[in-house]
């Protein structure tokens, strides 16, 4: 079995594959105060709850945008299996070109998203990953990652309202069609956050589609907040919640000869 791990700012996503089949998908909170032993116990528990034995893991791939957690989680995996851990980073074969100032700055989750989307949907592509932040990226018809933008995450924006304003209320965010006019403060905040996020996404999609070699690009969206961010978008898109995990499997297979 292959254990795929994506460490984000808010959560640690786990995926277990047997061949192409995704057997298990789980999330842990991303907590720097946890020890490697605690992470190992948490991962072992999640696997056991899914009816899987950690001793069957014979491969692992890890991407991270939180350097302080990378070594902790890698050490935790070492408590569960002797399989080597492949880290997504400089030197890994991606299967596509990266045309940004410093390719090493492209997060492992975005590398995985891009490879999975190219493999399953084909170029050109517009990729949306809605998590702690929302990223929107363009990949042209020649399989070249052109760059993108980073927007505030919708949940983090909602928290900022409560933390920085005395009179505005906390709001709960739910997906679905929203009217543009709020009739009270809470509704006005919710509509501003949800419709504002959708308008930003639609606006960037329109601009990316006008770039060279981007005409007719398919829009593919993923991430923990993808439904909130894209529910009110007017542009058609494919929502693939497992895109990052699938991309990690593709990266592992692409780099299989470099294991160990």
PDB file of C-alpha atoms in Angstrom:
ATOM      1  CA  UNK A   1       0.000   0.000   0.000  1.00  0.00           C
ATOM      2  CA  UNK A   2       1.067   3.569  -0.656  1.00  0.00           C
ATOM      3  CA  UNK A   3       0.604   6.192   2.053  1.00  0.00           C
ATOM      4  CA  UNK A   4       0.216   9.704   0.604  1.00  0.00           C
ATOM      5  CA  UNK A   5       0.461  12.648   3.012  1.00  0.00           C
ATOM      6  CA  UNK A   6      -0.202  16.310   2.287  1.00  0.00           C
ATOM      7  CA  UNK A   7       0.710  18.706   5.108  1.00  0.00           C
ATOM      8  CA  UNK A   8      -1.174  21.985   4.849  1.00  0.00           C
ATOM      9  CA  UNK A   9      -1.403  25.009   7.091  1.00  0.00           C
ATOM     10  CA  UNK A  10      -4.618  23.836   8.762  1.00  0.00           C
ATOM     11  CA  UNK A  11      -4.679  20.071   8.313  1.00  0.00           C
ATOM     12  CA  UNK A  12      -2.723  16.972   7.375  1.00  0.00           C
ATOM     13  CA  UNK A  13      -4.442  14.921   4.669  1.00  0.00           C
ATOM     14  CA  UNK A  14      -3.831  11.182   4.501  1.00  0.00           C
ATOM     15  CA  UNK A  15      -4.578   8.888   1.585  1.00  0.00           C
ATOM     16  CA  UNK A  16      -3.902   5.175   1.301  1.00  0.00           C
ATOM     17  CA  UNK A  17      -3.766   3.579  -2.146  1.00  0.00           C
ATOM     18  CA  UNK A  18      -3.632  -0.007  -3.278  1.00  0.00           C
ATOM     19  CA  UNK A  19      -2.704   0.310  -6.911  1.00  0.00           C
ATOM     20  CA  UNK A  20      -4.968   2.999  -8.362  1.00  0.00           C
ATOM     21  CA  UNK A  21      -7.693   2.517  -5.744  1.00  0.00           C
ATOM     22  CA  UNK A  22      -7.956   5.108  -2.976  1.00  0.00           C
ATOM     23  CA  UNK A  23      -8.819   2.954   0.036  1.00  0.00           C
ATOM     24  CA  UNK A  24      -8.836   5.623   2.725  1.00  0.00           C
ATOM     25  CA  UNK A  25      -9.010   9.409   2.959  1.00  0.00           C
ATOM     26  CA  UNK A  26      -8.614  11.118   6.333  1.00  0.00           C
ATOM     27  CA  UNK A  27      -7.628  14.485   7.822  1.00  0.00           C
ATOM     28  CA  UNK A  28      -5.710  15.331  10.998  1.00  0.00           C
ATOM     29  CA  UNK A  29      -5.295  18.784  12.495  1.00  0.00           C
ATOM     30  CA  UNK A  30      -1.914  20.347  11.702  1.00  0.00           C
ATOM     31  CA  UNK A  31      -0.563  20.831  15.228  1.00  0.00           C
ATOM     32  CA  UNK A  32       3.092  21.754  15.726  1.00  0.00           C
ATOM     33  CA  UNK A  33       2.877  20.874  19.420  1.00  0.00           C
ATOM     34  CA  UNK A  34       2.310  17.193  18.649  1.00  0.00           C
ATOM     35  CA  UNK A  35       5.295  14.883  18.932  1.00  0.00           C
ATOM     36  CA  UNK A  36       6.318  12.376  16.274  1.00  0.00           C
ATOM     37  CA  UNK A  37       4.948   9.615  18.501  1.00  0.00           C
ATOM     38  CA  UNK A  38       1.600  11.371  18.740  1.00  0.00           C
ATOM     39  CA  UNK A  39       1.417  11.782  14.971  1.00  0.00           C
ATOM     40  CA  UNK A  40       2.346   8.115  14.545  1.00  0.00           C
ATOM     41  CA  UNK A  41      -0.423   7.088  16.928  1.00  0.00           C
ATOM     42  CA  UNK A  42      -2.932   9.333  15.134  1.00  0.00           C
ATOM     43  CA  UNK A  43      -2.023   7.961  11.697  1.00  0.00           C
ATOM     44  CA  UNK A  44      -2.084   4.370  12.982  1.00  0.00           C
ATOM     45  CA  UNK A  45      -5.524   4.960  14.537  1.00  0.00           C
ATOM     46  CA  UNK A  46      -6.963   6.406  11.327  1.00  0.00           C
ATOM     47  CA  UNK A  47      -5.673   3.451   9.319  1.00  0.00           C
ATOM     48  CA  UNK A  48      -7.044   0.981  11.856  1.00  0.00           C
ATOM     49  CA  UNK A  49     -10.452   2.663  11.856  1.00  0.00           C
ATOM     50  CA  UNK A  50     -10.464   2.176   8.092  1.00  0.00           C
ATOM     51  CA  UNK A  51      -9.647  -1.508   8.486  1.00  0.00           C
ATOM     52  CA  UNK A  52      -6.063  -1.115   7.246  1.00  0.00           C
ATOM     53  CA  UNK A  53      -2.823  -2.396   8.769  1.00  0.00           C
ATOM     54  CA  UNK A  54       0.061   0.083   8.805  1.00  0.00           C
ATOM     55  CA  UNK A  55       2.467  -2.861   8.440  1.00  0.00           C
ATOM     56  CA  UNK A  56       1.215  -3.264   4.856  1.00  0.00           C
ATOM     57  CA  UNK A  57       2.555   0.167   3.845  1.00  0.00           C
ATOM     58  CA  UNK A  58       5.427  -0.363   1.421  1.00  0.00           C
ATOM     59  CA  UNK A  59       5.734   3.172   0.067  1.00  0.00           C
ATOM     60  CA  UNK A  60       5.140   6.733   1.217  1.00  0.00           C
ATOM     61  CA  UNK A  61       5.130  10.156  -0.445  1.00  0.00           C
ATOM     62  CA  UNK A  62       4.886  13.417   1.472  1.00  0.00           C
ATOM     63  CA  UNK A  63       4.271  17.014   0.423  1.00  0.00           C
ATOM     64  CA  UNK A  64       4.358  19.901   2.869  1.00  0.00           C
ATOM     65  CA  UNK A  65       3.950  23.662   2.982  1.00  0.00           C
ATOM     66  CA  UNK A  66       4.765  23.733   6.720  1.00  0.00           C
ATOM     67  CA  UNK A  67       8.512  23.106   7.182  1.00  0.00           C
ATOM     68  CA  UNK A  68       8.151  22.794  10.951  1.00  0.00           C
ATOM     69  CA  UNK A  69       5.848  19.784  10.572  1.00  0.00           C
ATOM     70  CA  UNK A  70       7.683  18.001   7.769  1.00  0.00           C
ATOM     71  CA  UNK A  71      10.317  16.257   9.882  1.00  0.00           C
ATOM     72  CA  UNK A  72       7.784  15.456  12.623  1.00  0.00           C
ATOM     73  CA  UNK A  73       5.416  13.684  10.253  1.00  0.00           C
ATOM     74  CA  UNK A  74       8.261  11.950   8.413  1.00  0.00           C
ATOM     75  CA  UNK A  75       9.565  10.642  11.746  1.00  0.00           C
ATOM     76  CA  UNK A  76       6.035   9.493  12.602  1.00  0.00           C
ATOM     77  CA  UNK A  77       5.859   7.484   9.384  1.00  0.00           C
ATOM     78  CA  UNK A  78       9.174   5.913  10.360  1.00  0.00           C
ATOM     79  CA  UNK A  79       7.518   4.600  13.532  1.00  0.00           C
ATOM     80  CA  UNK A  80       4.938   2.754  11.413  1.00  0.00           C
ATOM     81  CA  UNK A  81       6.898   1.402   8.453  1.00  0.00           C
ATOM     82  CA  UNK A  82      10.416   0.934   7.158  1.00  0.00           C
ATOM     83  CA  UNK A  83       9.342   2.113   3.700  1.00  0.00           C
ATOM     84  CA  UNK A  84      11.340   5.153   2.489  1.00  0.00           C
ATOM     85  CA  UNK A  85       9.531   8.480   2.354  1.00  0.00           C
ATOM     86  CA  UNK A  86       9.672  10.390  -0.937  1.00  0.00           C
ATOM     87  CA  UNK A  87       9.376  14.139  -0.335  1.00  0.00           C
ATOM     88  CA  UNK A  88       7.963  16.424  -3.000  1.00  0.00           C
ATOM     89  CA  UNK A  89      10.587  19.097  -3.556  1.00  0.00           C
ATOM     90  CA  UNK A  90      13.494  20.227  -5.736  1.00  0.00           C
ATOM     91  CA  UNK A  91      14.769  17.467  -7.987  1.00  0.00           C
ATOM     92  CA  UNK A  92      11.525  15.504  -8.174  1.00  0.00           C
ATOM     93  CA  UNK A  93      10.248  14.676 -11.666  1.00  0.00           C
ATOM     94  CA  UNK A  94       6.936  16.456 -12.156  1.00  0.00           C
ATOM     95  CA  UNK A  95       5.949  15.572 -15.725  1.00  0.00           C
ATOM     96  CA  UNK A  96       5.361  19.218 -16.672  1.00  0.00           C
ATOM     97  CA  UNK A  97       7.313  22.454 -17.096  1.00  0.00           C
ATOM     98  CA  UNK A  98       7.249  25.168 -14.435  1.00  0.00           C
ATOM     99  CA  UNK A  99       7.664  28.711 -15.748  1.00  0.00           C
ATOM    100  CA  UNK A 100       7.889  30.811 -12.593  1.00  0.00           C
ATOM    101  CA  UNK A 101      10.839  32.806 -11.263  1.00  0.00           C
ATOM    102  CA  UNK A 102      11.880  30.094  -8.785  1.00  0.00           C
ATOM    103  CA  UNK A 103      10.291  26.687  -9.468  1.00  0.00           C
ATOM    104  CA  UNK A 104      11.324  25.494  -5.991  1.00  0.00           C
ATOM    105  CA  UNK A 105       8.733  27.905  -4.560  1.00  0.00           C
ATOM    106  CA  UNK A 106       5.851  25.949  -6.080  1.00  0.00           C
ATOM    107  CA  UNK A 107       4.246  24.098  -3.173  1.00  0.00           C
ATOM    108  CA  UNK A 108       4.154  20.330  -3.223  1.00  0.00           C
ATOM    109  CA  UNK A 109       0.361  20.365  -3.070  1.00  0.00           C
ATOM    110  CA  UNK A 110       0.204  22.487  -6.234  1.00  0.00           C
ATOM    111  CA  UNK A 111       2.720  20.212  -7.963  1.00  0.00           C
ATOM    112  CA  UNK A 112       0.481  17.254  -7.106  1.00  0.00           C
ATOM    113  CA  UNK A 113      -2.690  19.100  -8.171  1.00  0.00           C
ATOM    114  CA  UNK A 114      -1.142  19.999 -11.518  1.00  0.00           C
ATOM    115  CA  UNK A 115       0.099  16.513 -12.364  1.00  0.00           C
ATOM    116  CA  UNK A 116      -3.207  14.889 -11.380  1.00  0.00           C
ATOM    117  CA  UNK A 117      -5.251  17.391 -13.385  1.00  0.00           C
ATOM    118  CA  UNK A 118      -3.002  17.033 -16.445  1.00  0.00           C
ATOM    119  CA  UNK A 119      -3.188  13.242 -16.213  1.00  0.00           C
ATOM    120  CA  UNK A 120      -6.939  13.021 -15.737  1.00  0.00           C
ATOM    121  CA  UNK A 121      -8.281  16.041 -17.620  1.00  0.00           C
ATOM    122  CA  UNK A 122      -5.547  17.153 -20.025  1.00  0.00           C
ATOM    123  CA  UNK A 123      -4.217  20.631 -20.828  1.00  0.00           C
ATOM    124  CA  UNK A 124      -4.886  23.529 -20.907  1.00  0.00           C
ATOM    125  CA  UNK A 125      -6.111  23.876 -17.328  1.00  0.00           C
ATOM    126  CA  UNK A 126      -7.131  26.395 -14.728  1.00  0.00           C
ATOM    127  CA  UNK A 127      -6.564  24.935 -11.257  1.00  0.00           C
ATOM    128  CA  UNK A 128      -8.288  26.128  -8.092  1.00  0.00           C
ATOM    129  CA  UNK A 129      -7.159  24.882  -4.680  1.00  0.00           C
ATOM    130  CA  UNK A 130      -9.324  26.336  -1.910  1.00  0.00           C
ATOM    131  CA  UNK A 131      -7.917  25.754   1.549  1.00  0.00           C
ATOM    132  CA  UNK A 132      -6.358  28.042   4.144  1.00  0.00           C
ATOM    133  CA  UNK A 133      -5.692  30.252   1.132  1.00  0.00           C
ATOM    134  CA  UNK A 134      -7.210  29.982  -2.327  1.00  0.00           C
ATOM    135  CA  UNK A 135      -4.781  29.539  -5.204  1.00  0.00           C
ATOM    136  CA  UNK A 136      -5.738  29.856  -8.860  1.00  0.00           C
ATOM    137  CA  UNK A 137      -3.178  28.729 -11.439  1.00  0.00           C
ATOM    138  CA  UNK A 138      -2.895  28.436 -15.216  1.00  0.00           C
ATOM    139  CA  UNK A 139      -1.343  25.530 -17.154  1.00  0.00           C
ATOM    140  CA  UNK A 140      -1.193  26.070 -20.906  1.00  0.00           C
ATOM    141  CA  UNK A 141      -1.702  23.689 -23.793  1.00  0.00           C
ATOM    142  CA  UNK A 142       2.010  22.799 -23.793  1.00  0.00           C
ATOM    143  CA  UNK A 143       1.804  21.473 -20.209  1.00  0.00           C
ATOM    144  CA  UNK A 144       3.610  24.520 -18.830  1.00  0.00           C
ATOM    145  CA  UNK A 145       2.692  25.856 -15.400  1.00  0.00           C
ATOM    146  CA  UNK A 146       2.539  29.596 -16.080  1.00  0.00           C
ATOM    147  CA  UNK A 147       1.897  30.914 -12.563  1.00  0.00           C
ATOM    148  CA  UNK A 148      -1.123  32.025 -10.627  1.00  0.00           C
ATOM    149  CA  UNK A 149      -2.524  34.081  -7.789  1.00  0.00           C
ATOM    150  CA  UNK A 150      -3.079  33.582  -4.064  1.00  0.00           C
ATOM    151  CA  UNK A 151      -6.261  34.888  -2.424  1.00  0.00           C
ATOM    152  CA  UNK A 152      -7.302  34.918   1.243  1.00  0.00           C
ATOM    153  CA  UNK A 153      -9.110  31.757   2.286  1.00  0.00           C
ATOM    154  CA  UNK A 154     -12.841  32.252   2.825  1.00  0.00           C
ATOM    155  CA  UNK A 155     -12.826  30.727   6.326  1.00  0.00           C
ATOM    156  CA  UNK A 156      -9.810  32.784   7.379  1.00  0.00           C
ATOM    157  CA  UNK A 157     -11.493  35.923   6.056  1.00  0.00           C
ATOM    158  CA  UNK A 158     -14.567  35.135   8.139  1.00  0.00           C
ATOM    159  CA  UNK A 159     -12.404  34.723  11.247  1.00  0.00           C
ATOM    160  CA  UNK A 160     -10.689  38.034  10.529  1.00  0.00           C
ATOM    161  CA  UNK A 161     -14.036  39.844  10.570  1.00  0.00           C
ATOM    162  CA  UNK A 162     -14.735  38.599  14.091  1.00  0.00           C
ATOM    163  CA  UNK A 163     -11.213  39.279  15.364  1.00  0.00           C
ATOM    164  CA  UNK A 164     -10.914  42.828  14.057  1.00  0.00           C
ATOM    165  CA  UNK A 165     -14.417  44.295  14.442  1.00  0.00           C
ATOM    166  CA  UNK A 166     -16.239  45.025  17.669  1.00  0.00           C
ATOM    167  CA  UNK A 167     -19.846  45.086  16.497  1.00  0.00           C
ATOM    168  CA  UNK A 168     -19.979  42.726  13.519  1.00  0.00           C
ATOM    169  CA  UNK A 169     -21.189  39.217  14.420  1.00  0.00           C
ATOM    170  CA  UNK A 170     -19.524  35.870  13.805  1.00  0.00           C
ATOM    171  CA  UNK A 171     -21.107  34.030  10.883  1.00  0.00           C
ATOM    172  CA  UNK A 172     -21.480  30.429   9.850  1.00  0.00           C
ATOM    173  CA  UNK A 173     -20.560  29.660   6.261  1.00  0.00           C
ATOM    174  CA  UNK A 174     -22.590  27.223   4.192  1.00  0.00           C
ATOM    175  CA  UNK A 175     -22.417  26.535   0.487  1.00  0.00           C
ATOM    176  CA  UNK A 176     -25.259  27.065  -1.946  1.00  0.00           C
ATOM    177  CA  UNK A 177     -26.806  29.828  -3.968  1.00  0.00           C
ATOM    178  CA  UNK A 178     -26.642  33.219  -2.272  1.00  0.00           C
ATOM    179  CA  UNK A 179     -28.617  36.369  -2.993  1.00  0.00           C
ATOM    180  CA  UNK A 180     -26.489  39.467  -3.427  1.00  0.00           C
ATOM    181  CA  UNK A 181     -28.347  41.539  -0.815  1.00  0.00           C
ATOM    182  CA  UNK A 182     -28.072  40.818   2.901  1.00  0.00           C
ATOM    183  CA  UNK A 183     -30.905  42.019   5.165  1.00  0.00           C
ATOM    184  CA  UNK A 184     -28.855  41.991   8.393  1.00  0.00           C
ATOM    185  CA  UNK A 185     -25.184  42.172   9.369  1.00  0.00           C
ATOM    186  CA  UNK A 186     -24.605  38.429   9.497  1.00  0.00           C
ATOM    187  CA  UNK A 187     -26.243  37.856   6.112  1.00  0.00           C
ATOM    188  CA  UNK A 188     -24.344  40.779   4.596  1.00  0.00           C
ATOM    189  CA  UNK A 189     -21.014  39.356   5.799  1.00  0.00           C
ATOM    190  CA  UNK A 190     -21.862  35.854   4.563  1.00  0.00           C
ATOM    191  CA  UNK A 191     -22.932  37.116   1.143  1.00  0.00           C
ATOM    192  CA  UNK A 192     -19.869  39.321   0.896  1.00  0.00           C
ATOM    193  CA  UNK A 193     -17.548  36.428   1.680  1.00  0.00           C
ATOM    194  CA  UNK A 194     -19.196  33.765  -0.471  1.00  0.00           C
ATOM    195  CA  UNK A 195     -20.217  35.871  -3.446  1.00  0.00           C
ATOM    196  CA  UNK A 196     -17.005  37.896  -3.256  1.00  0.00           C
ATOM    197  CA  UNK A 197     -14.913  34.721  -3.404  1.00  0.00           C
ATOM    198  CA  UNK A 198     -16.932  33.419  -6.351  1.00  0.00           C
ATOM    199  CA  UNK A 199     -16.611  36.720  -8.219  1.00  0.00           C
ATOM    200  CA  UNK A 200     -12.844  36.768  -7.697  1.00  0.00           C
ATOM    201  CA  UNK A 201     -12.534  33.199  -8.960  1.00  0.00           C
ATOM    202  CA  UNK A 202     -14.726  33.898 -12.000  1.00  0.00           C
ATOM    203  CA  UNK A 203     -12.780  37.063 -12.724  1.00  0.00           C
ATOM    204  CA  UNK A 204      -9.421  35.314 -12.690  1.00  0.00           C
ATOM    205  CA  UNK A 205     -10.792  32.482 -14.834  1.00  0.00           C
ATOM    206  CA  UNK A 206     -11.891  35.032 -17.440  1.00  0.00           C
ATOM    207  CA  UNK A 207      -8.455  36.651 -17.477  1.00  0.00           C
ATOM    208  CA  UNK A 208      -6.601  33.336 -17.645  1.00  0.00           C
ATOM    209  CA  UNK A 209      -8.744  32.151 -20.554  1.00  0.00           C
ATOM    210  CA  UNK A 210      -7.571  35.202 -22.514  1.00  0.00           C
ATOM    211  CA  UNK A 211      -3.897  34.221 -22.170  1.00  0.00           C
ATOM    212  CA  UNK A 212      -2.027  32.586 -25.090  1.00  0.00           C
ATOM    213  CA  UNK A 213      -2.592  28.809 -25.342  1.00  0.00           C
ATOM    214  CA  UNK A 214      -5.303  28.933 -22.658  1.00  0.00           C
ATOM    215  CA  UNK A 215      -8.422  29.108 -24.856  1.00  0.00           C
ATOM    216  CA  UNK A 216     -10.909  26.410 -23.931  1.00  0.00           C
ATOM    217  CA  UNK A 217      -9.117  25.501 -20.691  1.00  0.00           C
ATOM    218  CA  UNK A 218     -10.963  23.168 -18.357  1.00  0.00           C
ATOM    219  CA  UNK A 219     -11.399  24.454 -14.799  1.00  0.00           C
ATOM    220  CA  UNK A 220     -10.592  21.925 -12.059  1.00  0.00           C
ATOM    221  CA  UNK A 221     -11.163  22.750  -8.381  1.00  0.00           C
ATOM    222  CA  UNK A 222     -10.146  21.019  -5.170  1.00  0.00           C
ATOM    223  CA  UNK A 223      -9.433  21.782  -1.509  1.00  0.00           C
ATOM    224  CA  UNK A 224     -11.216  21.675   1.829  1.00  0.00           C
ATOM    225  CA  UNK A 225     -13.206  24.857   1.170  1.00  0.00           C
ATOM    226  CA  UNK A 226     -13.875  24.229  -2.505  1.00  0.00           C
ATOM    227  CA  UNK A 227     -17.661  24.034  -2.161  1.00  0.00           C
ATOM    228  CA  UNK A 228     -17.820  27.321  -0.243  1.00  0.00           C
ATOM    229  CA  UNK A 229     -15.540  29.158  -2.640  1.00  0.00           C
ATOM    230  CA  UNK A 230     -16.980  27.892  -5.920  1.00  0.00           C
ATOM    231  CA  UNK A 231     -20.672  27.211  -5.158  1.00  0.00           C
ATOM    232  CA  UNK A 232     -21.664  30.605  -6.556  1.00  0.00           C
ATOM    233  CA  UNK A 233     -19.253  30.667  -9.498  1.00  0.00           C
ATOM    234  CA  UNK A 234     -20.831  31.136 -12.910  1.00  0.00           C
ATOM    235  CA  UNK A 235     -18.066  29.319 -14.753  1.00  0.00           C
ATOM    236  CA  UNK A 236     -18.452  25.562 -15.225  1.00  0.00           C
ATOM    237  CA  UNK A 237     -15.837  23.458 -13.458  1.00  0.00           C
ATOM    238  CA  UNK A 238     -14.957  19.970 -12.292  1.00  0.00           C
ATOM    239  CA  UNK A 239     -14.720  19.578  -8.507  1.00  0.00           C
ATOM    240  CA  UNK A 240     -12.295  16.822  -7.531  1.00  0.00           C
ATOM    241  CA  UNK A 241     -11.785  16.580  -3.744  1.00  0.00           C
ATOM    242  CA  UNK A 242      -9.123  13.882  -4.101  1.00  0.00           C
ATOM    243  CA  UNK A 243      -7.010  15.715  -6.684  1.00  0.00           C
ATOM    244  CA  UNK A 244      -4.004  16.356  -4.412  1.00  0.00           C
ATOM    245  CA  UNK A 245      -3.854  12.813  -3.071  1.00  0.00           C
ATOM    246  CA  UNK A 246      -4.175  11.366  -6.576  1.00  0.00           C
ATOM    247  CA  UNK A 247      -1.421  13.695  -7.721  1.00  0.00           C
ATOM    248  CA  UNK A 248       0.865  12.429  -4.968  1.00  0.00           C
ATOM    249  CA  UNK A 249       0.295   8.884  -6.210  1.00  0.00           C
ATOM    250  CA  UNK A 250       1.153   9.927  -9.754  1.00  0.00           C
ATOM    251  CA  UNK A 251       4.327  11.648  -8.486  1.00  0.00           C
ATOM    252  CA  UNK A 252       5.293   8.529  -6.573  1.00  0.00           C
ATOM    253  CA  UNK A 253       4.859   6.367  -9.656  1.00  0.00           C
ATOM    254  CA  UNK A 254       6.748   8.882 -11.827  1.00  0.00           C
ATOM    255  CA  UNK A 255       9.671   8.867  -9.377  1.00  0.00           C
ATOM    256  CA  UNK A 256       9.525   5.215  -8.359  1.00  0.00           C
ATOM    257  CA  UNK A 257      13.071   4.514  -9.516  1.00  0.00           C
ATOM    258  CA  UNK A 258      14.395   7.184  -7.103  1.00  0.00           C
ATOM    259  CA  UNK A 259      13.027   5.578  -3.971  1.00  0.00           C
ATOM    260  CA  UNK A 260      15.347   4.508  -1.205  1.00  0.00           C
TER     261      UNK A 260
END
